[in-house]
């Protein structure tokens, strides 16, 4: 069903695609567009949009709402991956942040502000711990963050004493369930964090420092960049983002569930970052790409729910996306496939360059 | 005095921690020292151990395998539904082992031919296997067959009155022996070490890096599938939702066992000790009774930290 709002939606998407046609973000955006197009044609009700009590409702709004946690985590993960590292502990940090929030608000009767502040301070601390291990002691990032990935969930259970703690504080429930200017508040949170991160990394030299450290940390140290500090900051920031995502996830279900909060969040976030065009080897990062990547993952999940695919089988299409994205980014795979295409010798290298080699 | 080779220090530390935990248990609880505890330690952790042995090869080569837990769940439910569909158990197990090996080889081929990061490929493998497990059957399925209900029990080796080594433990010990042999005495094992130390040097030395890599992941797939079979012996059922996060325990066991995650250094018997340490922590917490399960995770995290810092300080000292 096409109505005016939908025509406008497609026009905006087409314009975005046109302006991004030479950017790295083009491919994830194209994949997202194709997935949405599939839904427009074959999934009835997917493109319904309603305005009730000043709030927008519809499947696309659900995607915005539920994609928020992955987007928040992915923003922090982008910077960590850009330094050539990876943070496996973000899911566990989310669980800890949720546990601290619920424990402070429900059991110790603290105000919403104090509870949120406590949760964020703890997440910053956990991020600093990762940063210390990676930048201070020089442990390989996968290994260093594995420690907190294993122990973090135990810490979260320790805080909640193994219980699922419910809370009813309206301000805390608002984080994930409230609406701001007609859009879910989680969405506003993502926009604010994205804008702040973008300003911090692209309007200052910080982004350049991060990329140089990811490219070659020894060389950047000789060039006068404080490589250790840059790495440390990236992990602290990832911890902060994960903590924020933990608040949203806990607020979404109005309780802290130490076992399931943020389960596989690290894998989704890494996937979002890689889909967005940031290579796992570090050295370059694309914040907007990561957001589009998170959108793509959430749209895929929501599509499957909308089409009544069992939640248990949902990992299969996700697996295919992971492999497809990996192949698209692999130099060797692209060379393999282009060998079978009709040869246009001068045009071939530009086609490669556009794909972002 | 003869100085020990620094590469054995993590192994010695692992052995020390294992013995210390066991002695601590014996001192604290009178029944801890019984033979039954030791036998159960092997039997209960057999599938984790077999998967961790497969993971040791992958980590020795500098890679990582995240698909372990999902593969075990998939193989478990596959065997359960094949047997309930009327297939003889031995045929079902053989088929499952082939499926696991082929799946591992497919992951290895993606890594080898397209230079994809093992982390992402095996992540995809994990999603795929977990989803396919639910495609096979959405809920758990008990295995009711004479082979499972009687033969497996009869295969246990009696040690003392009313204590026998269960068949799962025998599988585990056999796997450790075979894998140790492959690792130390075969050309394939040496190639794994050389790739883990430096892939470029291995290539220049004439090591068949490509085929070895595929072989490593195929071997890991085989061991994961075997772990899946052993899990059906142990649970007498298959469950597509089981063993979530087992890959983390497997990696933790390998690291605690003294294998460097950067590759090139490590031993299969170390992984055996790593698995036993995880099992000992679990048993200690069960014996204590008042402590909750989350202390297991925290204890494993602390041990991981200790071993990683130890390895770091040793490799740092060697370089200096």
XYZ file of C-alpha atoms in Angstrom:
677
model
C 0.000 0.000 0.000
C 1.459 3.293 -1.037
C 0.332 6.528 0.560
C 1.816 9.978 0.717
C 3.922 9.277 3.796
C 5.407 6.159 2.237
C 6.173 7.925 -1.041
C 7.988 10.603 0.954
C 9.883 7.870 2.859
C 11.077 6.232 -0.345
C 11.976 9.583 -1.885
C 14.154 10.429 1.126
C 15.789 6.976 1.021
C 16.440 7.287 -2.726
C 17.960 10.739 -2.206
C 20.179 9.386 0.583
C 21.328 6.558 -1.675
C 22.048 9.021 -4.473
C 24.140 11.315 -2.297
C 25.967 8.370 -0.734
C 26.702 6.667 -4.041
C 30.432 7.268 -3.805
C 30.650 6.758 -0.045
C 31.527 3.677 1.893
C 28.075 3.815 3.489
C 26.420 3.105 0.116
C 26.558 -0.694 0.381
C 25.004 -1.140 3.834
C 22.440 1.517 2.922
C 21.635 -0.348 -0.305
C 21.212 -3.609 1.608
C 18.881 -1.855 4.055
C 16.877 -0.359 1.177
C 16.511 -3.743 -0.524
C 15.340 -5.321 2.724
C 12.776 -2.531 3.226
C 11.679 -2.842 -0.413
C 11.114 -6.561 0.139
C 8.914 -5.709 3.101
C 7.025 -3.011 1.184
C 6.158 -5.572 -1.480
C 5.659 -8.770 0.482
C 5.016 -8.059 4.172
C 1.529 -6.676 4.709
C 1.249 -4.106 7.476
C 5.005 -3.475 7.684
C 4.681 0.064 6.380
C 1.678 1.105 8.437
C 2.303 4.277 10.387
C -0.122 5.694 12.912
C -0.240 8.803 15.035
C -1.830 8.017 18.390
C -1.810 10.493 21.301
C 0.952 12.428 19.604
C 3.205 9.362 19.318
C 4.068 7.534 16.129
C 3.360 3.832 16.006
C 4.336 1.272 13.378
C 6.844 -1.405 12.534
C 9.455 1.107 11.424
C 9.131 2.920 14.756
C 9.610 -0.439 16.501
C 12.837 -0.878 14.597
C 14.019 2.524 15.846
C 12.991 1.650 19.370
C 14.505 -1.805 19.620
C 17.562 -1.039 17.522
C 18.578 1.629 20.027
C 20.624 -0.654 22.288
C 22.672 -2.149 19.447
C 23.249 1.344 18.000
C 24.504 2.695 21.318
C 26.855 -0.252 21.815
C 27.988 -0.074 18.182
C 29.050 3.580 18.552
C 31.503 2.705 21.309
C 32.573 -0.460 19.537
C 33.368 1.525 16.376
C 36.021 3.560 18.141
C 37.501 0.498 19.872
C 37.701 -1.417 16.589
C 39.196 1.671 14.928
C 42.127 1.480 17.371
C 42.686 -2.089 16.163
C 41.056 -3.684 19.202
C 37.743 -5.254 20.043
C 35.584 -5.203 23.171
C 33.884 -8.509 23.961
C 32.677 -7.371 27.376
C 29.974 -4.893 26.317
C 27.117 -7.375 26.827
C 28.324 -8.123 30.337
C 28.755 -4.389 31.038
C 25.142 -3.861 29.920
C 24.037 -6.499 32.406
C 26.068 -4.893 35.209
C 24.699 -1.413 34.431
C 21.136 -2.736 34.463
C 21.778 -4.557 37.726
C 23.242 -1.465 39.414
C 20.334 0.653 38.160
C 17.664 -1.721 39.434
C 19.416 -2.408 42.727
C 19.863 1.303 43.444
C 16.368 2.317 42.351
C 14.243 -0.566 43.629
C 16.094 -1.969 46.629
C 17.926 1.067 47.997
C 15.162 3.519 47.026
C 17.498 6.006 45.373
C 16.152 8.628 42.992
C 16.267 7.960 39.243
C 19.115 10.417 38.710
C 21.324 8.860 41.389
C 20.607 5.351 40.086
C 21.480 6.285 36.507
C 24.597 8.149 37.606
C 25.749 5.140 39.647
C 25.144 2.746 36.751
C 27.065 4.974 34.330
C 29.959 5.490 36.744
C 30.248 1.705 37.211
C 30.242 1.187 33.422
C 32.915 3.836 33.016
C 34.932 1.987 35.653
C 34.562 -1.325 33.823
C 35.582 0.379 30.580
C 38.613 1.834 32.357
C 39.495 -1.668 33.610
C 39.504 -2.957 30.004
C 41.494 0.071 28.919
C 44.015 -0.525 31.682
C 44.537 -4.147 30.636
C 44.856 -3.303 26.938
C 46.670 0.031 26.964
C 48.424 -0.203 30.335
C 49.607 -3.804 30.494
C 49.488 -4.395 26.746
C 47.307 -7.516 26.727
C 45.743 -8.540 23.425
C 42.238 -6.919 23.309
C 40.260 -10.155 22.655
C 41.865 -11.770 25.680
C 41.713 -8.742 27.943
C 38.016 -8.134 27.378
C 37.258 -11.877 27.553
C 37.998 -11.681 31.291
C 35.224 -9.185 31.912
C 32.948 -10.994 29.460
C 33.161 -14.103 31.624
C 33.286 -12.446 35.031
C 30.936 -9.522 34.267
C 27.776 -11.564 34.146
C 28.800 -13.136 37.465
C 29.262 -9.640 38.924
C 25.826 -8.618 37.631
C 24.259 -11.683 39.268
C 26.150 -10.897 42.448
C 24.667 -7.379 42.477
C 21.105 -8.600 41.896
C 21.710 -11.656 44.117
C 20.468 -13.866 41.331
C 17.028 -12.261 41.312
C 15.243 -10.403 38.546
C 14.654 -6.994 40.130
C 11.626 -5.051 38.928
C 11.380 -1.292 39.200
C 8.518 1.107 38.608
C 10.250 4.503 38.799
C 8.513 6.478 35.985
C 11.687 8.338 34.987
C 13.579 5.055 34.512
C 10.724 3.446 32.596
C 10.663 6.530 30.337
C 14.196 5.870 28.981
C 13.078 3.056 26.680
C 9.297 3.399 26.712
C 8.859 7.167 26.580
C 8.398 9.357 23.538
C 10.183 12.600 22.792
C 8.853 14.776 19.944
C 6.787 11.827 18.672
C 9.782 9.487 18.434
C 10.931 6.909 21.007
C 13.239 8.492 23.575
C 15.898 5.795 22.995
C 16.126 7.147 19.472
C 16.811 10.661 20.765
C 19.526 9.205 22.989
C 21.201 7.583 19.973
C 21.016 10.830 17.975
C 22.535 12.875 20.813
C 25.343 10.370 21.377
C 25.996 10.091 17.630
C 26.174 13.871 17.263
C 28.470 14.185 20.281
C 30.754 11.375 19.096
C 30.834 12.757 15.593
C 31.707 16.239 16.845
C 34.376 14.908 19.199
C 36.088 12.722 16.626
C 35.616 14.600 13.379
C 35.639 18.244 14.477
C 38.755 17.665 16.588
C 41.925 15.726 15.846
C 40.830 12.888 18.133
C 39.367 10.863 15.251
C 42.622 11.196 13.334
C 44.578 10.067 16.399
C 42.320 7.021 16.809
C 42.781 6.077 13.160
C 46.527 6.549 13.299
C 46.827 4.390 16.426
C 44.732 1.717 14.731
C 46.913 1.867 11.634
C 50.231 1.637 13.432
C 50.498 2.407 17.106
C 54.310 2.399 17.200
C 54.544 4.877 14.331
C 51.922 7.147 15.862
C 53.764 7.065 19.193
C 56.923 8.225 17.399
C 54.857 10.916 15.719
C 53.924 12.249 19.144
C 50.464 10.733 19.577
C 49.855 9.357 23.058
C 48.810 5.942 21.726
C 48.157 4.423 25.138
C 45.912 7.257 26.194
C 43.950 7.131 22.929
C 43.365 3.374 23.333
C 42.442 3.778 26.991
C 39.899 6.487 26.133
C 38.336 4.304 23.434
C 37.682 1.478 25.922
C 36.324 3.887 28.535
C 33.985 5.313 25.899
C 32.869 1.805 24.875
C 32.132 1.069 28.522
C 30.076 4.263 28.763
C 28.096 3.399 25.613
C 27.483 -0.129 26.866
C 26.308 1.265 30.206
C 23.884 3.594 28.435
C 22.620 0.655 26.356
C 22.256 -1.315 29.574
C 20.014 1.431 30.992
C 17.846 1.322 27.861
C 17.664 -2.495 27.901
C 16.736 -2.587 31.600
C 14.188 0.185 31.170
C 12.648 -1.652 28.216
C 11.623 -4.628 30.365
C 11.315 -2.522 33.563
C 13.667 -4.905 35.341
C 17.255 -6.092 35.543
C 17.865 -9.614 34.262
C 21.536 -10.424 34.854
C 21.374 -13.619 32.789
C 19.827 -12.298 29.614
C 20.422 -8.533 29.480
C 22.785 -7.780 26.621
C 23.257 -11.428 25.683
C 25.118 -11.492 22.340
C 25.135 -7.656 22.297
C 28.894 -7.725 21.644
C 28.424 -9.933 18.585
C 25.567 -7.793 17.205
C 27.582 -4.636 17.782
C 30.711 -6.020 16.110
C 28.556 -7.173 13.212
C 26.955 -3.717 12.918
C 30.365 -2.053 12.904
C 31.746 -4.419 10.261
C 28.628 -4.058 8.070
C 29.121 -0.295 8.339
C 32.483 -0.570 6.616
C 34.896 -0.382 9.552
C 37.504 -3.111 9.078
C 38.334 -5.324 12.060
C 42.009 -4.561 11.481
C 41.443 -0.969 12.560
C 42.705 2.289 11.161
C 39.448 3.624 9.695
C 36.036 4.133 11.185
C 32.575 5.107 9.968
C 30.174 6.107 12.754
C 27.185 6.549 10.420
C 27.979 3.218 8.798
C 27.766 1.475 12.155
C 24.370 3.059 12.785
C 23.155 1.879 9.368
C 24.586 -1.555 10.158
C 22.649 -1.686 13.429
C 19.532 -0.608 11.502
C 20.081 -3.434 9.042
C 20.411 -6.047 11.817
C 17.310 -4.802 13.618
C 15.299 -4.565 10.385
C 16.272 -8.150 9.595
C 15.160 -9.287 13.053
C 11.904 -7.314 12.891
C 11.213 -8.576 9.352
C 11.417 -12.122 10.610
C 9.075 -11.379 13.496
C 6.648 -9.649 11.116
C 6.727 -12.678 8.817
C 6.140 -15.092 11.712
C 9.546 -16.738 11.469
C 10.230 -18.439 14.808
C 12.660 -16.457 16.968
C 14.719 -19.628 17.371
C 15.410 -19.952 13.650
C 16.176 -16.245 13.289
C 19.972 -16.779 13.631
C 20.109 -18.576 10.251
C 19.477 -15.512 8.044
C 21.755 -13.538 10.371
C 24.519 -16.075 9.744
C 24.077 -15.651 6.001
C 24.364 -11.866 6.420
C 27.579 -12.254 8.440
C 29.169 -14.428 5.761
C 27.916 -12.214 2.905
C 29.293 -9.075 4.573
C 32.628 -10.765 5.206
C 32.860 -11.832 1.587
C 31.912 -8.359 0.318
C 34.711 -6.825 2.378
C 37.302 -9.389 1.439
C 39.672 -8.241 -1.275
C 40.281 -11.820 -2.377
C 36.598 -12.708 -2.612
C 35.834 -9.619 -4.678
C 38.657 -10.445 -7.071
C 37.286 -13.983 -7.301
C 33.813 -12.819 -8.275
C 34.851 -10.023 -10.631
C 36.947 -12.545 -12.570
C 33.727 -14.057 -13.857
C 32.220 -10.709 -14.844
C 32.680 -9.322 -18.375
C 36.019 -7.535 -18.390
C 36.151 -3.789 -18.811
C 39.820 -3.195 -18.172
C 39.931 0.570 -17.403
C 36.692 0.511 -15.428
C 37.558 -2.437 -13.214
C 39.808 -0.638 -10.724
C 37.296 2.181 -10.200
C 34.574 -0.354 -9.510
C 36.823 -1.771 -6.858
C 37.612 1.638 -5.434
C 33.935 2.449 -5.162
C 33.331 -0.689 -3.176
C 35.825 0.805 -0.787
C 38.974 -1.244 -1.207
C 71.098 -25.532 38.295
C 69.299 -26.231 35.054
C 66.866 -23.531 34.055
C 63.453 -24.569 32.831
C 62.376 -23.497 29.371
C 60.036 -20.488 29.875
C 57.413 -22.080 27.643
C 56.775 -24.683 30.343
C 56.163 -22.113 33.103
C 52.436 -21.537 32.300
C 51.974 -25.319 32.180
C 53.663 -25.701 35.563
C 51.518 -22.881 36.976
C 48.381 -24.603 35.676
C 49.410 -27.886 37.304
C 50.151 -26.065 40.574
C 46.745 -24.341 40.589
C 45.018 -27.650 39.841
C 46.806 -29.460 42.656
C 46.264 -26.538 45.044
C 42.511 -26.516 44.312
C 42.298 -30.264 44.839
C 44.253 -30.178 48.103
C 42.144 -27.239 49.288
C 39.000 -29.250 48.568
C 40.368 -32.283 50.406
C 41.303 -30.189 53.444
C 37.940 -28.405 53.602
C 35.578 -31.290 52.926
C 36.156 -34.872 54.073
C 34.392 -36.465 51.086
C 36.206 -34.378 48.494
C 39.148 -36.756 48.301
C 37.012 -39.747 47.364
C 37.581 -41.488 44.066
C 34.022 -40.743 43.030
C 34.713 -36.990 42.876
C 37.674 -37.558 40.567
C 35.696 -39.888 38.324
C 32.799 -37.441 38.129
C 35.223 -34.611 37.373
C 36.196 -36.406 34.156
C 32.728 -37.688 33.321
C 30.803 -34.438 33.859
C 33.260 -32.279 31.937
C 33.892 -34.703 29.082
C 32.058 -32.805 26.338
C 33.522 -29.456 27.419
C 36.950 -31.095 27.460
C 36.658 -32.630 24.003
C 35.472 -29.311 22.552
C 38.317 -27.496 24.330
C 40.861 -29.915 22.836
C 39.540 -29.015 19.368
C 39.740 -25.345 20.356
C 43.368 -25.839 21.400
C 44.373 -26.599 17.809
C 42.524 -23.535 16.524
C 44.030 -21.247 19.165
C 47.515 -22.743 18.644
C 47.251 -21.657 15.004
C 46.340 -18.126 16.091
C 42.630 -18.415 15.256
C 39.509 -18.686 17.362
C 36.393 -20.869 17.166
C 33.143 -19.402 18.497
C 30.863 -22.040 16.955
C 31.612 -24.807 19.510
C 28.549 -24.548 21.760
C 26.107 -24.253 18.845
C 27.697 -27.196 17.007
C 27.372 -29.406 20.116
C 23.693 -28.454 20.473
C 23.060 -29.054 16.756
C 24.795 -32.459 16.726
C 22.960 -33.451 19.919
C 19.500 -32.761 18.525
C 20.486 -34.211 15.132
C 21.491 -37.543 16.697
C 18.408 -37.579 18.923
C 15.998 -37.044 16.048
C 17.811 -39.467 13.703
C 17.656 -42.230 16.325
C 14.017 -41.555 17.139
C 13.419 -41.696 13.379
C 14.637 -45.287 13.437
C 18.302 -44.960 12.414
C 20.780 -47.252 14.213
C 22.805 -45.203 16.766
C 26.210 -46.045 15.300
C 25.120 -44.835 11.854
C 23.634 -41.655 13.360
C 26.856 -40.947 15.274
C 29.019 -41.583 12.213
C 26.814 -39.273 10.161
C 26.999 -36.592 12.858
C 30.798 -36.775 12.921
C 30.910 -36.376 9.130
C 28.532 -33.385 9.294
C 30.667 -31.729 11.982
C 33.889 -32.290 10.059
C 32.427 -30.974 6.807
C 31.055 -27.925 8.619
C 34.463 -27.260 10.173
C 36.159 -27.679 6.806
C 33.689 -25.212 5.269
C 34.566 -22.632 7.933
C 38.246 -23.304 7.324
C 37.810 -22.878 3.574
C 36.139 -19.483 4.014
C 39.045 -18.427 6.238
C 41.648 -19.872 3.891
C 40.360 -18.864 0.452
C 38.954 -15.420 1.228
C 41.268 -14.343 4.052
C 38.262 -13.730 6.308
C 38.843 -13.174 10.032
C 38.188 -16.453 11.950
C 36.320 -14.442 14.578
C 33.594 -13.393 12.116
C 33.420 -16.661 10.157
C 32.949 -18.788 13.270
C 30.505 -16.181 14.605
C 28.459 -16.772 11.455
C 28.899 -20.507 11.993
C 27.599 -20.140 15.526
C 24.419 -18.335 14.379
C 23.914 -20.855 11.569
C 24.292 -23.949 13.758
C 22.110 -22.535 16.542
C 19.350 -21.735 14.058
C 19.652 -25.072 12.240
C 19.444 -26.913 15.565
C 15.988 -25.392 16.001
C 15.121 -26.261 12.404
C 15.884 -29.926 13.143
C 13.583 -29.854 16.132
C 12.367 -26.975 18.268
C 12.319 -28.720 21.642
C 14.456 -31.220 23.498
C 14.100 -34.901 22.663
C 14.967 -37.864 24.884
C 16.843 -40.741 23.261
C 15.146 -44.045 23.960
C 17.240 -46.802 22.488
C 18.811 -49.928 23.924
C 22.258 -48.691 22.892
C 21.886 -45.534 24.950
C 20.020 -46.995 27.889
C 22.161 -50.127 28.378
C 25.232 -50.429 26.176
C 26.725 -47.060 27.196
C 26.418 -47.990 30.873
C 27.994 -51.391 30.258
C 30.973 -49.719 28.568
C 32.004 -48.117 31.871
C 35.175 -49.502 33.423
C 34.630 -50.570 37.067
C 37.310 -49.275 39.449
C 36.003 -50.125 42.881
C 32.681 -51.367 44.199
C 29.969 -49.005 42.922
C 32.491 -46.686 41.254
C 33.151 -46.934 37.534
C 34.769 -44.715 34.958
C 31.841 -43.654 32.737
C 32.109 -44.051 28.980
C 32.103 -40.251 28.513
C 35.268 -39.989 30.627
C 36.910 -42.765 28.566
C 36.117 -40.814 25.366
C 37.593 -37.656 26.910
C 40.837 -39.348 27.956
C 41.158 -41.069 24.578
C 40.692 -37.740 22.783
C 43.370 -36.081 24.936
C 45.842 -38.891 24.172
C 45.136 -38.873 20.422
C 45.246 -35.065 20.226
C 48.518 -34.918 22.176
C 49.995 -37.397 19.722
C 48.757 -35.390 16.703
C 50.082 -32.178 18.206
C 53.590 -33.369 19.058
C 54.448 -36.279 16.789
C 52.831 -35.554 13.426
C 53.788 -33.200 10.624
C 50.322 -31.643 10.841
C 50.897 -30.785 14.512
C 54.225 -29.116 13.792
C 52.627 -27.155 10.956
C 49.964 -25.893 13.374
C 52.635 -24.586 15.757
C 54.592 -22.940 12.937
C 51.500 -21.175 11.548
C 50.646 -19.926 15.019
C 54.161 -18.588 15.596
C 54.318 -16.703 12.325
C 52.177 -17.375 9.319
C 54.525 -15.616 6.917
C 57.587 -17.502 8.129
C 55.659 -20.760 7.877
C 54.718 -19.914 4.298
C 58.328 -19.076 3.416
C 59.539 -22.314 5.025
C 57.252 -24.243 2.691
C 54.601 -25.210 5.205
C 51.328 -25.880 3.360
C 49.580 -23.077 5.250
C 46.319 -23.212 3.283
C 45.545 -26.910 3.562
C 46.724 -26.991 7.186
C 44.320 -24.173 8.065
C 41.384 -26.020 6.523
C 42.567 -29.146 8.335
C 42.677 -27.325 11.682
C 39.082 -26.129 11.426
C 37.927 -29.512 10.084
C 39.606 -31.173 13.075
C 37.981 -28.678 15.441
C 34.616 -29.364 13.759
C 35.207 -33.101 14.224
C 36.022 -32.679 17.910
C 32.981 -30.405 18.408
C 30.787 -33.047 16.762
C 32.371 -35.729 18.952
C 31.653 -33.531 21.967
C 28.051 -33.361 20.724
C 27.892 -37.185 20.582
C 29.382 -37.465 24.075
C 26.858 -34.901 25.344
C 24.053 -37.196 24.138
C 25.664 -40.110 26.042
C 25.774 -37.915 29.117
C 22.326 -36.283 28.892
C 20.515 -39.180 27.143
C 18.799 -36.484 25.079
C 19.342 -33.686 22.602
C 18.339 -30.071 23.181
C 18.697 -27.279 20.588
C 18.761 -24.559 23.278
C 21.566 -26.099 25.335
C 25.241 -25.182 25.699
C 24.841 -21.444 25.072
C 28.167 -19.819 25.912
C 30.061 -23.114 26.099
C 32.581 -21.690 23.626
C 33.649 -19.201 26.293
C 34.290 -21.950 28.831
C 36.245 -23.837 26.189
C 38.400 -20.798 25.378
C 38.876 -20.104 29.092
C 39.977 -23.717 29.656
C 42.488 -23.469 26.806
C 43.934 -20.182 28.120
C 44.093 -21.399 31.717
C 45.781 -24.506 30.325
C 48.725 -22.370 29.254
C 48.043 -21.887 25.546
C 48.823 -18.393 24.264
C 45.839 -16.818 22.480
C 48.292 -15.273 20.025
C 49.153 -18.797 18.905
C 52.290 -20.883 18.651
C 52.688 -21.883 22.304
C 50.621 -24.430 24.207
C 49.972 -28.064 24.993
C 46.943 -30.350 24.808
C 47.549 -31.814 28.323
C 47.457 -28.196 29.559
C 43.916 -27.918 28.186
C 43.033 -31.116 30.070
C 44.232 -29.452 33.265
C 42.380 -26.238 32.370
C 39.126 -28.187 32.011
C 39.768 -29.988 35.301
C 40.407 -26.636 37.029
C 37.040 -25.310 35.799
C 35.441 -28.552 37.000
C 37.193 -28.322 40.376
C 35.916 -24.771 40.912
C 32.409 -25.960 40.107
C 32.741 -28.933 42.484
C 34.188 -26.775 45.269
C 31.270 -24.360 44.991
C 28.811 -27.274 45.010
C 30.463 -28.761 48.110
C 30.462 -25.390 49.857
C 26.704 -25.213 49.404
C 26.225 -21.594 50.507
C 27.990 -19.966 47.573
C 25.936 -19.265 44.487
C 26.682 -20.272 40.931
C 27.760 -16.788 39.898
C 30.889 -17.168 41.996
C 31.980 -19.763 39.420
C 32.007 -17.104 36.708
C 33.845 -14.598 38.883
C 36.415 -17.223 39.935
C 37.009 -18.210 36.301
C 37.420 -14.532 35.399
C 39.987 -14.006 38.169
C 41.909 -17.144 37.129
C 41.872 -15.987 33.493
C 43.296 -12.646 34.570
C 46.056 -14.306 36.622
C 47.105 -16.600 33.797
C 47.010 -13.919 31.131
C 49.138 -11.551 33.228
C 51.511 -14.448 33.966
C 51.851 -15.248 30.261
C 52.330 -11.585 29.468
C 55.101 -11.200 32.025
C 56.875 -14.341 30.765
C 56.711 -13.382 27.102
C 57.739 -9.848 28.019
C 60.697 -11.128 30.026
C 61.802 -13.371 27.178
C 61.826 -10.497 24.747
C 63.782 -8.221 27.075
